[in-house]
Coordinates of C-alpha atoms in Angstrom, one line a residue:
M119 CA -103.6 116.3 170.3
Q120 CA -103.5 115.6 166.5
R121 CA -100.3 115.9 164.7
Q122 CA -100.2 118.6 162.0
E123 CA -99.3 117.5 158.5
S124 CA -96.8 119.3 156.8
N125 CA -97.4 121.7 153.9
F126 CA -93.1 121.9 153.4
S127 CA -92.8 118.7 150.7
E128 CA -90.5 120.7 148.6
D129 CA -88.4 121.8 151.8
V130 CA -88.1 118.7 153.3
K131 CA -87.0 117.5 149.9
A132 CA -84.4 120.4 150.2
Y133 CA -82.9 119.5 153.4
Q134 CA -82.8 115.5 153.0
P135 CA -79.0 114.4 152.9
Q136 CA -76.7 113.9 149.5
N137 CA -76.1 110.4 150.4
P138 CA -79.4 108.8 152.1
K139 CA -77.7 105.6 152.3
R140 CA -74.8 107.1 154.9
K141 CA -75.3 107.1 158.5
Q142 CA -74.3 110.4 159.6
T143 CA -73.4 111.0 163.4
W144 CA -72.8 114.2 164.9
N145 CA -69.2 113.2 165.8
T146 CA -68.2 112.6 162.0
S147 CA -65.8 115.6 159.8
N148 CA -69.5 115.9 158.2
A149 CA -71.2 116.8 161.2
A150 CA -73.4 119.3 159.2
D151 CA -75.1 116.8 157.4
A152 CA -76.8 115.6 160.5
H153 CA -78.7 118.9 160.6
A154 CA -80.0 118.1 157.4
E155 CA -81.8 115.2 158.4
V156 CA -83.1 116.7 161.7
M157 CA -84.1 119.6 159.9
A158 CA -86.3 117.3 157.1
E159 CA -87.6 115.7 160.3
Y160 CA -88.7 119.3 162.0
L161 CA -90.3 120.8 158.7
A162 CA -92.2 117.3 158.5
E163 CA -93.3 117.2 162.1
S164 CA -94.1 120.9 163.2
V165 CA -96.5 123.9 162.2
P166 CA -95.0 126.3 160.3
E167 CA -94.3 129.6 162.2
P168 CA -96.3 132.1 161.8
R169 CA -95.6 135.9 161.3
E170 CA -97.3 137.5 164.1
I171 CA -94.8 135.6 166.5
H172 CA -92.1 138.1 165.6
N173 CA -93.5 140.8 167.1
F174 CA -92.6 143.6 168.8
R175 CA -93.3 142.4 172.0
T176 CA -90.6 139.7 171.7
Y177 CA -87.7 141.8 170.9
L178 CA -88.4 144.3 173.6
I179 CA -88.3 141.5 176.4
A180 CA -85.2 140.6 174.7
I181 CA -83.5 144.4 174.9
I182 CA -85.0 144.6 178.7
M183 CA -83.1 141.1 179.4
C184 CA -79.9 142.5 177.7
M185 CA -79.1 145.2 179.9
G186 CA -77.7 143.0 182.3
A187 CA -75.3 142.2 179.1
A188 CA -74.8 145.9 178.9
A189 CA -74.1 146.2 182.6
Y190 CA -71.3 143.6 182.2
G191 CA -70.2 144.8 178.7
Y192 CA -69.8 148.3 180.3
D193 CA -67.0 147.0 182.8
T194 CA -65.2 145.4 180.2
G195 CA -65.0 149.0 178.8
F196 CA -64.6 151.2 181.3
F197 CA -62.3 149.5 183.6
G198 CA -58.9 149.2 181.3
G199 CA -59.9 153.0 180.4
T200 CA -60.2 154.5 184.2
L201 CA -57.3 152.5 185.1
A202 CA -55.2 155.0 182.8
L203 CA -56.7 158.1 184.2
P204 CA -53.8 160.0 186.4
S205 CA -57.0 160.7 188.5
F206 CA -57.6 157.3 189.4
K207 CA -53.9 156.3 189.6
K208 CA -53.2 158.9 192.3
E209 CA -56.3 158.2 194.2
F210 CA -55.9 154.5 194.3
G211 CA -51.7 154.6 194.7
L212 CA -51.1 153.5 190.7
R213 CA -48.3 156.0 189.8
V214 CA -44.5 155.0 188.4
P215 CA -42.5 155.5 189.8
Q216 CA -43.7 157.9 192.8
D217 CA -45.9 154.9 194.1
L218 CA -45.0 151.7 192.4
T219 CA -42.4 149.6 189.8
K220 CA -43.9 148.8 186.7
A221 CA -43.5 145.3 187.4
Q222 CA -45.6 145.8 190.5
L223 CA -48.2 148.2 188.7
A224 CA -48.8 145.3 186.4
T225 CA -49.7 143.0 189.6
K226 CA -51.7 145.3 191.2
R227 CA -53.8 146.2 187.7
A228 CA -54.2 142.1 187.4
D229 CA -55.4 142.2 191.0
M230 CA -57.8 144.9 190.6
V231 CA -59.5 143.7 187.3
S232 CA -59.8 139.8 187.7
L233 CA -61.2 140.1 191.5
F234 CA -64.8 140.8 189.1
Q235 CA -63.8 137.6 187.4
A236 CA -63.0 135.6 190.2
G237 CA -66.4 137.3 191.8
S238 CA -68.4 136.1 188.5
F239 CA -67.4 132.7 189.1
F240 CA -68.5 132.1 192.3
G241 CA -71.7 133.9 191.0
A242 CA -72.0 131.5 188.2
G243 CA -71.9 128.4 190.5
L244 CA -74.3 129.6 193.2
Q245 CA -76.9 130.5 191.0
L246 CA -78.1 127.6 190.2
P247 CA -80.5 126.5 193.2
F248 CA -81.7 129.8 193.1
T249 CA -82.7 129.9 189.4
E250 CA -84.0 126.6 189.7
K251 CA -86.3 126.8 192.7
Y252 CA -87.6 130.7 192.1
G253 CA -87.1 130.9 188.1
R254 CA -85.4 133.3 185.6
K255 CA -87.0 136.4 186.3
W256 CA -86.5 136.9 190.2
S257 CA -82.9 135.5 189.5
V258 CA -82.3 138.6 187.2
I259 CA -83.9 141.1 189.9
F260 CA -81.8 139.6 192.9
S261 CA -78.3 139.8 190.8
N262 CA -79.1 143.4 189.6
I263 CA -79.7 144.3 193.4
I264 CA -76.1 143.3 194.2
F265 CA -74.9 144.7 190.9
I266 CA -76.6 148.0 192.2
A267 CA -74.8 147.8 195.4
S268 CA -71.9 146.7 193.7
A269 CA -71.5 150.1 191.8
F270 CA -71.6 152.2 195.0
A271 CA -69.0 150.6 197.0
Q272 CA -66.9 151.1 193.8
T273 CA -67.9 154.6 193.4
F274 CA -67.4 155.8 197.0
A275 CA -64.3 153.5 197.9
N276 CA -62.5 157.0 198.5
G277 CA -59.2 155.8 197.7
S278 CA -59.5 152.6 199.7
V279 CA -58.2 149.7 197.3
P280 CA -60.2 146.6 200.0
V281 CA -63.2 148.3 199.5
F282 CA -63.0 149.1 195.9
V283 CA -61.6 145.3 194.8
F284 CA -64.7 144.1 197.4
G285 CA -66.9 146.1 195.4
R286 CA -65.8 144.4 192.0
F287 CA -66.1 141.3 193.3
L288 CA -69.6 142.0 194.0
G289 CA -70.3 143.3 190.5
G290 CA -68.6 139.9 189.3
F291 CA -70.5 137.8 191.4
A292 CA -74.1 139.3 190.2
V293 CA -72.5 139.2 186.6
G294 CA -71.7 135.6 186.9
F295 CA -75.5 135.1 188.0
L296 CA -76.6 137.0 184.7
S297 CA -74.3 135.6 182.5
L298 CA -75.8 131.8 182.7
V299 CA -79.8 133.4 183.6
I300 CA -79.8 135.6 180.7
P301 CA -78.9 133.3 177.9
V302 CA -81.1 130.7 179.3
Y303 CA -84.3 132.9 179.2
L304 CA -83.9 134.4 175.6
A305 CA -83.0 130.6 174.5
E306 CA -86.5 128.9 176.1
F307 CA -88.7 131.8 175.0
S308 CA -87.5 132.5 171.6
P309 CA -89.2 131.1 168.4
P310 CA -86.8 128.6 166.4
S311 CA -86.5 130.8 163.6
I312 CA -84.8 133.7 165.6
R313 CA -83.4 132.1 168.9
G314 CA -79.7 132.7 167.1
R315 CA -80.7 136.5 166.7
L316 CA -82.6 136.9 170.1
V317 CA -79.6 135.2 172.2
G318 CA -76.9 137.0 170.1
F319 CA -78.7 140.4 171.5
F320 CA -76.9 139.1 174.9
D321 CA -73.4 139.5 172.8
I322 CA -75.0 142.8 171.1
F323 CA -75.5 144.6 174.4
I324 CA -71.9 143.5 175.9
Q325 CA -70.6 145.4 172.8
V326 CA -73.0 148.2 173.7
G327 CA -72.1 148.6 177.1
T328 CA -68.4 148.2 175.8
L329 CA -68.8 151.1 173.3
A330 CA -70.0 153.2 175.8
G331 CA -66.9 152.9 178.3
F332 CA -64.7 153.4 176.0
W333 CA -66.0 156.6 174.6
I334 CA -66.7 157.8 178.0
N335 CA -63.4 157.4 179.1
Y336 CA -62.5 159.3 176.1
A337 CA -64.9 162.0 176.5
I338 CA -64.2 162.2 180.7
E339 CA -60.1 162.2 179.6
T340 CA -60.6 165.1 177.1
T341 CA -63.2 167.8 178.8
M342 CA -62.8 166.8 182.7
E343 CA -60.1 168.2 184.9
S344 CA -58.0 165.4 186.5
N345 CA -60.0 165.3 189.7
R346 CA -61.8 162.0 192.3
F347 CA -65.2 163.0 190.2
Q348 CA -63.2 162.5 187.0
W349 CA -63.0 158.7 187.8
Q350 CA -66.3 158.3 190.0
L351 CA -68.3 159.2 187.3
P352 CA -67.7 156.4 184.6
V353 CA -67.6 153.9 188.1
F354 CA -71.1 155.4 188.9
V355 CA -72.9 155.0 185.1
Q356 CA -72.6 151.2 185.9
F357 CA -75.8 152.3 188.1
F358 CA -77.9 153.0 185.1
P359 CA -78.1 150.1 182.7
A360 CA -78.5 147.8 186.2
A361 CA -81.3 150.2 187.1
F362 CA -83.1 149.9 183.8
L363 CA -82.8 146.2 183.9
L364 CA -84.0 145.8 187.7
V365 CA -87.0 148.0 186.6
G366 CA -87.6 146.3 183.6
A367 CA -87.7 143.0 184.9
F368 CA -91.0 143.4 186.9
F369 CA -92.8 143.4 183.7
V370 CA -91.3 140.6 181.9
P371 CA -93.0 137.8 182.1
E372 CA -91.6 134.7 183.9
S373 CA -90.1 131.9 181.2
P374 CA -93.1 129.3 180.1
R375 CA -91.0 126.7 179.7
W376 CA -89.8 127.2 183.5
L377 CA -93.7 127.7 184.3
L378 CA -94.3 124.6 183.3
M379 CA -91.3 122.6 184.8
V380 CA -93.0 124.0 188.4
D381 CA -96.4 122.6 187.0
K382 CA -97.9 126.4 186.6
R383 CA -99.3 125.5 183.3
E384 CA -102.1 128.1 183.1
L385 CA -99.9 130.8 184.0
A386 CA -97.1 129.6 181.3
I387 CA -100.3 129.2 178.8
K388 CA -101.2 132.9 179.7
N389 CA -97.1 134.2 179.3
L390 CA -96.6 132.2 176.4
T391 CA -99.6 133.6 174.6
R392 CA -98.9 136.9 175.8
I393 CA -95.2 136.3 174.5
R394 CA -96.2 135.5 170.9
G395 CA -99.4 137.6 170.0
I396 CA -101.5 135.4 168.6
P397 CA -105.0 133.7 170.3
E398 CA -104.8 130.3 172.8
D399 CA -106.6 128.4 170.0
H400 CA -103.9 128.9 167.4
P401 CA -102.3 125.6 165.7
Y402 CA -98.8 126.9 166.2
L403 CA -99.2 127.5 170.2
A404 CA -100.9 124.0 170.5
F405 CA -97.6 122.6 168.6
E406 CA -95.1 124.7 171.3
L407 CA -97.2 124.2 173.9
N408 CA -97.2 120.5 172.9
E409 CA -93.4 120.1 172.2
V410 CA -92.5 121.9 175.3
T411 CA -94.7 120.2 177.7
K412 CA -93.3 116.6 176.0
G413 CA -89.9 118.1 177.1
V414 CA -90.8 119.0 180.3
E415 CA -92.4 115.8 181.1
A416 CA -90.0 113.5 179.5
E417 CA -87.1 115.4 182.0
R418 CA -89.5 114.6 185.0
A419 CA -89.5 111.3 184.2
L420 CA -85.8 111.0 183.6
R421 CA -85.3 113.2 186.7
G422 CA -87.4 111.6 189.0
D423 CA -86.1 112.2 192.6
S424 CA -82.3 112.9 191.6
G425 CA -81.2 116.1 193.2
M426 CA -78.8 118.2 191.3
L427 CA -75.7 116.6 192.6
R428 CA -77.2 113.2 191.0
I429 CA -77.7 115.2 188.0
A430 CA -74.1 116.2 187.8
K431 CA -72.7 113.2 188.3
E432 CA -74.7 111.3 185.5
L433 CA -73.9 114.2 183.4
F434 CA -70.1 113.6 183.6
V435 CA -70.5 109.6 183.6
I436 CA -73.1 108.7 180.5
H437 CA -70.7 109.1 177.2
T438 CA -72.7 111.1 175.2
H439 CA -73.5 113.9 177.7
R440 CA -70.3 114.2 178.8
K441 CA -69.2 114.5 175.1
R442 CA -71.4 117.2 174.9
L443 CA -70.0 118.9 177.9
L444 CA -66.7 118.7 176.5
F445 CA -67.5 120.3 173.4
G446 CA -69.2 123.4 175.2
M447 CA -66.4 123.4 177.6
A448 CA -64.0 123.6 174.7
L449 CA -65.6 126.0 172.4
I450 CA -65.6 128.4 176.0
F451 CA -61.7 127.7 176.0
F452 CA -61.4 128.9 172.0
K453 CA -63.6 132.2 172.8
T454 CA -61.9 132.9 175.7
F455 CA -58.2 132.4 174.8
S456 CA -58.8 134.3 171.8
G457 CA -57.4 137.1 174.2
V458 CA -60.1 139.3 173.5
Q459 CA -61.2 140.1 177.1
A460 CA -57.5 140.6 177.7
V461 CA -57.5 143.2 175.1
N462 CA -60.7 144.9 176.1
Y463 CA -59.8 145.8 179.8
Y464 CA -55.4 146.5 178.7
S465 CA -56.6 148.2 175.3
P466 CA -54.8 151.3 176.2
I467 CA -51.5 149.3 177.3
I468 CA -51.7 147.8 174.2
F469 CA -52.2 151.0 171.7
E470 CA -49.2 152.8 173.6
Q471 CA -46.8 149.7 172.5
L472 CA -48.0 150.8 168.7
G473 CA -47.3 154.1 169.4
F474 CA -50.3 156.2 170.6
V475 CA -49.0 157.4 173.7
G476 CA -51.1 159.1 176.5
A477 CA -54.1 158.8 178.1
K478 CA -56.3 160.7 175.9
N479 CA -54.4 159.0 172.6
S480 CA -54.7 155.7 174.0
L481 CA -58.2 156.0 174.3
F482 CA -59.4 157.9 171.3
A483 CA -57.7 154.6 169.5
T484 CA -59.8 152.2 172.3
G485 CA -62.8 154.0 171.3
I486 CA -61.9 153.1 167.8
Y487 CA -61.9 149.6 168.3
G488 CA -64.9 149.2 170.5
T489 CA -66.9 150.7 167.5
V490 CA -65.2 148.0 165.2
K491 CA -66.7 145.3 167.6
F492 CA -70.1 147.0 168.1
V493 CA -71.1 147.4 164.5
C494 CA -69.6 143.9 163.1
T495 CA -71.5 142.4 166.3
L496 CA -74.9 144.0 165.2
I497 CA -74.3 143.1 161.5
F498 CA -73.7 139.3 162.4
G499 CA -76.5 139.3 165.1
F500 CA -79.2 140.5 162.7
F501 CA -78.2 139.3 159.8
V502 CA -75.9 136.5 159.6
V503 CA -76.3 134.2 162.7
D504 CA -79.9 132.9 161.3
R505 CA -78.9 132.8 157.8
V506 CA -75.7 131.3 157.8
G507 CA -75.7 129.3 160.8
R508 CA -73.2 128.7 163.6
R509 CA -70.4 126.4 162.1
I510 CA -69.2 128.7 158.9
P511 CA -68.4 131.4 160.9
L512 CA -66.4 129.8 164.1
I513 CA -64.3 127.7 161.3
A514 CA -63.6 131.3 159.2
G515 CA -63.1 133.7 162.1
S516 CA -61.0 130.7 164.0
I517 CA -58.7 131.0 160.6
G518 CA -59.1 135.0 160.3
L519 CA -57.9 135.5 164.1
S520 CA -54.8 133.6 164.2
L521 CA -53.7 135.4 161.2
C522 CA -54.5 138.9 162.4
L523 CA -52.8 137.3 166.1
F524 CA -49.6 135.9 164.5
F525 CA -49.3 139.7 162.1
L526 CA -49.5 141.9 165.0
G527 CA -47.4 139.4 167.3
G528 CA -44.4 139.6 164.5
Y529 CA -44.6 143.6 163.9
L530 CA -44.1 144.1 167.7
T531 CA -41.1 141.6 168.1
G532 CA -39.7 142.8 164.8
V533 CA -39.9 146.4 165.3
G534 CA -40.4 146.4 169.3
P535 CA -42.9 148.4 171.2
K536 CA -42.6 152.1 170.4
A537 CA -40.8 154.4 173.0
E538 CA -42.7 157.5 174.3
G539 CA -42.3 160.3 171.7
A540 CA -41.3 158.3 168.6
P541 CA -42.8 159.1 165.6
R542 CA -45.3 156.3 164.3
V543 CA -44.5 155.2 160.5
A544 CA -46.9 153.1 158.1
G545 CA -46.5 149.6 159.8
D546 CA -47.6 151.0 162.8
Y547 CA -51.3 152.1 160.9
V548 CA -51.1 148.4 159.7
A549 CA -50.7 146.5 162.6
I550 CA -53.1 148.8 164.4
T551 CA -55.3 148.2 161.2
S552 CA -54.7 144.2 161.7
L553 CA -55.9 144.6 165.3
F554 CA -59.3 146.1 163.6
L555 CA -59.6 143.1 161.7
Y556 CA -59.1 140.9 164.9
A557 CA -62.0 142.6 166.6
A558 CA -64.2 142.3 163.3
W559 CA -63.1 138.4 162.8
Y560 CA -64.1 137.6 166.5
C561 CA -67.4 139.4 166.2
F562 CA -68.2 137.5 163.2
G563 CA -68.8 134.1 165.1
W564 CA -66.8 133.6 167.9
N565 CA -68.4 136.5 170.0
S566 CA -71.9 135.0 170.1
V567 CA -71.9 131.5 168.7
P568 CA -70.4 129.6 171.7
L569 CA -73.0 131.0 173.9
T570 CA -75.9 130.4 171.4
L571 CA -74.5 126.8 171.2
I572 CA -73.8 125.7 174.7
S573 CA -77.5 127.5 175.8
E574 CA -78.6 124.8 172.6
I575 CA -76.6 121.3 172.5
F576 CA -77.7 120.1 176.2
G577 CA -80.6 118.1 177.0
A578 CA -83.5 119.5 178.9
R579 CA -82.5 117.4 182.1
Y580 CA -78.9 118.5 181.5
R581 CA -79.1 121.8 180.4
I582 CA -78.9 124.5 183.5
V583 CA -75.8 121.5 184.8
S584 CA -74.5 121.9 181.6
M585 CA -74.5 125.5 181.3
T586 CA -73.6 126.2 184.7
V587 CA -70.3 124.5 184.4
C588 CA -69.6 126.1 181.3
L589 CA -70.6 129.3 182.2
M590 CA -67.9 128.5 185.4
W591 CA -65.4 127.4 183.3
Q592 CA -65.7 130.7 181.4
W593 CA -65.3 132.5 184.0
L594 CA -62.3 130.7 185.7
C595 CA -60.9 130.7 181.6
T596 CA -61.5 134.9 181.6
F597 CA -60.0 135.2 185.2
S598 CA -56.8 133.3 184.2
I599 CA -56.3 135.7 181.1
V600 CA -56.8 139.2 182.7
R601 CA -54.8 138.0 185.6
I602 CA -52.1 136.7 183.1
M603 CA -52.1 139.5 180.8
P604 CA -50.5 142.6 181.7
I605 CA -47.5 140.5 183.3
A606 CA -47.2 138.8 179.9
L607 CA -46.8 142.3 178.4
N608 CA -44.1 143.1 181.0
S609 CA -42.4 139.8 180.9
V610 CA -43.2 137.9 177.4
T611 CA -43.6 141.5 176.0
T612 CA -45.1 141.1 172.5
K613 CA -44.7 137.1 172.2
T614 CA -48.1 136.8 173.7
Y615 CA -49.4 137.5 170.8
F616 CA -48.2 134.4 168.9
I617 CA -49.6 132.0 172.3
F618 CA -53.3 133.5 171.3
G619 CA -52.8 133.0 168.2
S620 CA -51.2 129.3 168.2
I621 CA -54.3 128.3 170.2
F622 CA -56.7 129.8 168.1
F623 CA -55.4 128.2 165.1
C624 CA -56.6 124.5 166.3
A625 CA -60.4 126.1 166.9
A626 CA -61.2 125.4 163.0
P627 CA -60.6 121.4 162.7
F628 CA -62.0 121.2 166.2
V629 CA -64.9 122.8 165.0
W630 CA -65.2 121.0 161.5
Y631 CA -65.0 117.6 162.7
F632 CA -67.1 117.7 166.2
I633 CA -69.3 121.1 166.1
P634 CA -73.2 120.3 165.0
E635 CA -75.2 123.0 163.0
T636 CA -78.4 124.2 165.1
K637 CA -79.7 126.9 163.2
G638 CA -83.7 126.7 162.9
L639 CA -84.6 124.0 165.0
S640 CA -86.3 124.0 168.3
L641 CA -84.8 122.7 171.5
E642 CA -86.0 119.6 170.9
Y643 CA -85.1 118.9 168.0
I644 CA -81.5 119.9 168.5
D645 CA -81.6 117.0 171.0
R646 CA -81.4 114.5 168.0
L647 CA -78.1 115.9 166.7
F648 CA -76.5 114.3 169.4
D649 CA -78.7 111.0 169.7
S650 CA -76.5 108.6 167.7
S651 CA -79.5 106.0 167.8
K652 CA -81.6 108.0 166.1
R653 CA -79.3 109.0 163.6
T654 CA -78.7 105.9 162.4
G655 CA -82.0 104.5 162.5
A656 CA -81.7 102.0 165.4
G657 CA -84.9 101.4 167.2
H658 CA -86.7 102.2 170.3
V659 CA -87.1 100.6 173.5
N660 CA -90.5 100.9 175.1
E661 CA -91.6 100.5 178.4
D662 CA -92.4 96.5 178.3
N663 CA -88.5 95.9 177.7
M664 CA -86.7 98.3 180.4
P665 CA -84.4 96.8 182.5
T666 CA -84.1 95.8 185.9
L667 CA -82.0 99.1 187.3
N668 CA -79.4 98.3 189.9
S669 CA -79.0 100.9 193.2
S670 CA -77.0 103.5 190.7
G671 CA -79.6 103.7 188.3
M672 CA -77.4 102.1 185.5
D673 CA -77.6 99.0 183.5
E674 CA -74.4 96.9 183.5
D675 CA -74.3 97.9 179.7
K676 CA -76.6 100.9 178.6
P677 CA -77.1 103.9 180.8
V678 CA -80.8 104.3 182.2
I679 CA -81.2 107.4 180.9
Q680 CA -81.6 105.7 177.5
Y681 CA -84.2 103.6 178.3
L682 CA -86.0 106.5 180.2
E683 CA -85.9 108.9 177.0
N684 CA -87.5 106.3 174.7
A685 CA -90.2 105.3 177.4
A686 CA -91.0 109.1 177.9
E687 CA -91.0 109.6 174.2
Q688 CA -93.4 107.0 173.5
K689 CA -95.5 107.8 176.3
L690 CA -96.0 111.5 175.5
A691 CA -96.4 111.2 171.3
P692 CA -99.6 112.6 170.3
V693 CA -101.6 110.4 168.4
K694 CA -103.3 110.5 165.5
E695 CA -106.8 110.2 165.7

């Protein structure tokens, strides 16, 4: 297929590095400069995106798929408030001092919350063979059936703690599946110019679910009698977003990229044409199919007969890919240890420390907190991420988050948590404001950008394996946080906030030195950001001078992957007539 000539000479010129003599690489303090160079290449070699591909169908597919995120978000929103309901405490023996001491209550709360994250850890790991064999669509359907079963198990546990926590484990297992499959699907089918927005839908719908969970608990506490149905209702509401996704998934097209991976080209073309809303002979569709096909064929050439274990081994052995994995895991670490998951689940306890004593008051304050997160996530997802990019929100958010946490910890350490019945003073409201600012800063960057980046930065050969490792790491970190937080609030008390703030203060220099900008680039071009040989102008190795490989698939001095990548690129590059 003939390469389309670019009409963007001015755009290309605008993206040229300011100092062309300086060879930029992705691991310098000027990591963003590599983006300008690759963006210039992308504009010169690509066909411009037609307006028609940003259509209603594209957004509708993203909304349907992200109902899985709403189901997960609802759990983080409703469960902390449900734990605070007197009817739930009575049903499951969580009253102090009738049933438990404060220390015992903290441990039992931690167990009931963290079993969900433990299930997610195993679900994220076990989804890999299923997703690769059966595709993204059927993985979503399978996991939703499990999630619906978990909602029924929790709702009708009838006071049995083992049945209830088993239901939470099942729900977490399903969410572990969805937490990887949905972002991968969104990244694979999205047009490059709005990929950040559509992948960001995942976090927007998490906030939608969280917000619904917060306010449903508040409405139940203020309007319903304290009985079994009072706590069963918010638990059963989990069923509705999962059921919506289960039905909607049957009408969602399979990922064209995955269909090409399993040699279903005709169906891939049909699905891509349907998603983009343009005819098969449109130049942009031909360009996109060519680029995706090149990437898939290159991956096939790279993979050969290698199984997932071999690919995982290569991922840790090859230096450049290992660095990408470590950077992805670092982003997840900073995102999780911002403490936001702990605040979501235990927000009633935190607001009680600030003087909002009683289930009704703490749930109202929690609802406001969720509303702030939802509004800020919506603004960031629609108006910021694909304009400003990834790096600046992460750097600014790190500084803002750490300052809010330091202030909150300092205030509570200075005046101490409020005793029951103590009047609130002006400082309490300032501290609450800092907590709301913390939510806003988190949503303007760290809420969605790390997930967007880990769905973008890994090469085709390693994308699914790498994201599996990163998501398992995320659930392990989240499990640690929600397991430790109630015990920390009971023992370390207010100094807990200093720990989170100190960790997050280190995130800004990490992003500045190591994370490149990926805004506006296709997945195939993002790989060039991390290819130091291309960034330094090194020549390619063709098929005629490939090395003799040893039994491990590696040359003594150079990974075989580099040779195969170059060979595949030369073999698959379109030739001008």
